[in-house]
CSV table of C-alpha atoms in Angstrom, one decimal:
chain,number,residue,atom,x,y,z
A,1,GLU,CA,109.3,100.4,103.7
A,2,TRP,CA,106.0,99.2,102.1
A,3,GLU,CA,106.8,95.7,103.2
A,4,TYR,CA,107.7,96.9,106.7
A,5,SER,CA,104.4,98.8,106.9
A,6,MET,CA,102.4,95.7,105.8
A,7,ARG,CA,104.1,93.6,108.4
A,8,GLU,CA,103.7,96.1,111.2
A,9,ASN,CA,100.1,97.0,110.3
A,10,PRO,CA,98.4,93.7,109.4
A,11,THR,CA,94.9,95.0,109.5
A,12,PHE,CA,95.8,97.8,107.1
A,13,ALA,CA,97.4,95.1,104.8
A,14,SER,CA,94.2,93.1,105.0
A,15,ALA,CA,92.1,96.1,104.2
A,16,LEU,CA,94.2,96.6,101.1
A,17,GLY,CA,93.7,93.0,100.0
A,18,ASP,CA,97.1,91.7,101.1
A,19,LYS,CA,96.2,88.4,102.9
A,20,ARG,CA,99.7,87.5,104.1
A,21,TYR,CA,99.0,88.9,107.6
A,22,ASN,CA,95.3,88.1,107.9
A,23,ASP,CA,95.9,86.0,111.0
A,24,LYS,CA,97.4,88.8,113.0
A,25,TRP,CA,96.6,92.1,114.7
A,26,GLU,CA,99.0,94.9,115.2
A,27,ASP,CA,101.5,94.6,118.1
A,28,ALA,CA,100.3,97.5,120.3
A,29,SER,CA,102.8,96.9,123.1
A,30,LEU,CA,104.8,99.8,124.4
A,31,ALA,CA,108.0,97.9,123.5
A,32,ASN,CA,106.9,97.6,119.8
A,33,ILE,CA,105.8,101.2,119.7
A,34,GLU,CA,109.3,102.1,120.8
A,35,LYS,CA,110.8,99.8,118.2
A,36,GLN,CA,108.7,101.4,115.5
A,37,HIS,CA,109.8,104.8,116.6
A,38,GLN,CA,113.4,103.8,116.3
A,39,HIS,CA,112.7,102.5,112.8
A,40,GLU,CA,111.1,105.8,111.8
A,41,LEU,CA,114.2,107.7,113.1
A,42,GLU,CA,116.4,105.5,110.9
A,43,VAL,CA,114.2,106.1,107.9
A,44,GLN,CA,114.3,109.8,108.5
A,45,LYS,CA,118.2,109.6,108.5
A,46,LYS,CA,118.1,107.6,105.2
A,47,LEU,CA,115.8,110.1,103.6
A,48,ALA,CA,118.0,113.0,104.7
A,49,ALA,CA,120.9,111.3,102.8
A,50,ILE,CA,119.0,111.4,99.5
A,51,ASP,CA,119.6,114.4,97.3
A,52,ARG,CA,116.0,115.3,96.5
A,53,ASN,CA,117.2,117.6,93.6
A,54,GLN,CA,118.6,114.5,91.8
A,55,LEU,CA,115.2,112.9,91.6
A,56,SER,CA,112.7,113.1,88.8
A,57,THR,CA,109.7,115.4,89.4
A,58,THR,CA,107.5,112.4,90.1
A,59,ASP,CA,110.0,110.9,92.6
A,60,GLN,CA,110.4,114.3,94.3
A,61,ILE,CA,106.6,114.3,94.9
A,62,ASN,CA,106.9,110.7,96.2
A,63,TYR,CA,109.8,111.8,98.4
A,64,ASP,CA,108.0,114.7,99.8
A,65,MET,CA,104.9,112.7,100.6
A,66,PHE,CA,106.9,109.9,102.2
A,67,LYS,CA,109.0,112.4,104.2
A,68,ARG,CA,105.7,114.0,105.4
A,69,ASP,CA,104.4,110.6,106.5
A,70,VAL,CA,107.6,109.9,108.4
A,71,ALA,CA,107.5,113.3,110.1
A,72,ASN,CA,103.8,112.7,111.0
A,73,ALA,CA,104.7,109.4,112.6
A,74,LEU,CA,107.5,111.0,114.6
A,75,ASP,CA,105.1,113.8,115.7
A,76,ASP,CA,102.6,111.2,116.8
A,77,TYR,CA,105.2,109.5,118.9
A,78,GLN,CA,106.4,112.8,120.4
A,79,PHE,CA,102.9,113.8,121.4
A,80,LYS,CA,102.2,110.2,122.6
A,81,THR,CA,99.1,109.7,120.5
A,82,TYR,CA,99.6,106.0,120.9
A,83,LEU,CA,98.4,106.4,124.5
A,84,LEU,CA,95.0,107.2,123.0
A,85,PRO,CA,94.3,103.8,121.4
A,86,LEU,CA,90.6,104.3,120.9
A,87,ASN,CA,87.9,106.9,120.4
A,88,GLN,CA,84.3,106.9,119.3
A,89,ARG,CA,85.1,106.0,115.7
A,90,ASP,CA,88.1,103.6,116.0
A,91,GLY,CA,89.7,101.2,118.4
A,92,ILE,CA,89.5,97.7,119.7
A,93,GLN,CA,85.8,98.0,120.2
A,94,THR,CA,85.2,98.4,116.5
A,95,LEU,CA,87.5,95.7,115.1
A,96,ASP,CA,84.5,93.5,114.3
A,97,GLY,CA,84.0,95.9,111.3
A,98,TYR,CA,87.0,94.3,109.6
A,99,THR,CA,84.7,91.4,108.7
A,100,ARG,CA,83.1,93.7,106.1
A,101,ASN,CA,86.5,94.4,104.4
A,102,LEU,CA,87.8,90.9,104.3
A,103,THR,CA,87.0,88.2,101.8
A,104,PHE,CA,86.0,84.8,103.1
A,105,ASN,CA,86.2,82.2,100.3
A,106,THR,CA,88.5,79.5,101.5
A,107,ALA,CA,89.1,77.6,104.7
A,108,LYS,CA,92.3,79.5,105.2
A,109,ASP,CA,90.4,82.8,105.1
A,110,TYR,CA,88.3,81.5,108.0
A,111,GLU,CA,91.2,80.0,109.8
A,112,ASP,CA,93.0,83.3,109.6
A,113,TRP,CA,90.0,85.1,111.2
A,114,ILE,CA,89.9,82.5,113.9
A,115,ALA,CA,93.6,83.0,114.6
A,116,ARG,CA,92.9,86.8,114.9
A,117,LEU,CA,90.1,86.0,117.3
A,118,ASP,CA,92.4,83.8,119.4
A,119,ALA,CA,95.0,86.7,119.4
A,120,PHE,CA,92.4,89.3,120.5
A,121,PRO,CA,93.0,89.0,124.2
A,122,THR,CA,96.7,90.0,123.7
A,123,LEU,CA,95.6,93.0,121.7
A,124,MET,CA,93.0,93.8,124.4
A,125,ASP,CA,95.7,93.6,127.2
A,126,GLN,CA,98.0,95.9,125.1
A,127,THR,CA,95.2,98.4,124.6
A,128,ILE,CA,94.4,98.4,128.3
A,129,ALA,CA,98.1,98.9,129.1
A,130,LEU,CA,98.3,101.9,126.7
A,131,MET,CA,95.2,103.4,128.2
A,132,ARG,CA,96.5,102.9,131.8
A,133,GLU,CA,99.8,104.6,130.8
A,134,GLY,CA,97.8,107.4,129.3
A,135,ILE,CA,95.9,107.9,132.5
A,136,LYS,CA,99.1,107.9,134.4
A,137,GLN,CA,100.5,110.6,132.2
A,138,LYS,CA,97.1,112.4,132.2
A,139,LEU,CA,96.7,112.0,128.5
A,140,MET,CA,93.1,111.1,127.7
A,141,HIS,CA,90.4,112.1,125.3
A,142,PRO,CA,87.7,114.6,126.4
A,143,LYS,CA,84.6,113.0,127.9
A,144,VAL,CA,82.5,113.9,124.8
A,145,ILE,CA,84.8,111.8,122.6
A,146,MET,CA,84.4,108.8,124.7
A,147,GLN,CA,80.7,108.9,125.4
A,148,ARG,CA,79.8,106.3,122.7
A,149,VAL,CA,82.6,103.9,123.6
A,150,PRO,CA,80.8,102.1,126.5
A,151,GLY,CA,77.9,101.3,124.2
A,152,GLN,CA,80.2,100.1,121.5
A,153,ILE,CA,81.9,97.8,124.1
A,154,GLU,CA,78.5,96.6,125.5
A,155,LYS,CA,77.4,95.4,122.0
A,156,GLN,CA,80.5,93.2,121.9
A,157,ILE,CA,79.5,91.3,125.1
A,158,VAL,CA,77.3,88.4,124.2
A,159,THR,CA,76.4,85.1,125.9
A,160,ASP,CA,76.0,83.2,122.6
A,161,PRO,CA,79.1,83.4,120.4
A,162,LYS,CA,76.9,83.1,117.3
A,163,GLN,CA,75.4,86.5,118.2
A,164,SER,CA,78.8,88.2,118.1
A,165,SER,CA,79.5,90.4,115.2
A,166,PHE,CA,82.9,88.8,115.1
A,167,TYR,CA,81.0,85.6,114.1
A,168,LYS,CA,79.2,87.0,111.0
A,169,PRO,CA,81.6,85.5,108.5
A,170,PHE,CA,80.6,82.0,109.7
A,171,SER,CA,77.0,82.6,109.0
A,172,ARG,CA,77.7,82.8,105.3
A,173,LEU,CA,80.2,80.0,104.7
A,174,PRO,CA,80.5,79.1,101.0
A,175,ARG,CA,78.8,75.9,100.0
A,176,ALA,CA,82.3,74.5,99.0
A,177,LEU,CA,83.3,74.6,102.7
A,178,GLU,CA,80.4,72.6,103.9
A,179,PRO,CA,82.7,69.6,104.9
A,180,GLU,CA,84.6,72.1,107.1
A,181,ARG,CA,81.6,73.9,108.6
A,182,ALA,CA,81.4,72.2,112.0
A,183,ARG,CA,85.2,72.5,112.6
A,184,LEU,CA,85.3,76.1,111.6
A,185,GLU,CA,82.2,77.1,113.5
A,186,GLN,CA,83.3,75.4,116.6
A,187,ALA,CA,86.7,77.0,116.5
A,188,ALA,CA,85.2,80.4,116.0
A,189,GLN,CA,82.7,80.0,118.8
A,190,GLN,CA,85.5,78.8,121.1
A,191,ALA,CA,87.6,81.8,120.2
A,192,ILE,CA,84.8,84.2,120.8
């Protein structure tokens, strides 16, 4: 389940230092959300088949915590929280903040970030689709929650890609990557 979680939540994996998925964003499509829900239902069944009393005290605690996490995921789906993909503290408009959590030491680190930048339009389209479905189902945050979001989006709109906060890692390329600088910077600017 940990491996599944890392694969399905690449930005969470990156934040934990697992670089295997540094070139990906989450798949926020309705189809993938449904697939994840079906997975959680299967996990719930498998958990129910485990005799908790046969576990050690430590494993009982782990079992209880994991069971709670699965129940929370199922509740989130039931209440359609996925149709609220952003708020004043989190969402596509704040993803540039990941540059503070990632390490950029190798060409691959930069290439992974460029791949994420290239994949950003798909994530944006998925986010818009979720919000539109939320509007259709009359599931939206209160106005007060969303008041900061337009300003957060506005700061992401730049005419010079070098001014984008998504570009920050390229302003501090390690000296060892000097031969790669032009290629990486050009690719990043193009992606932005």
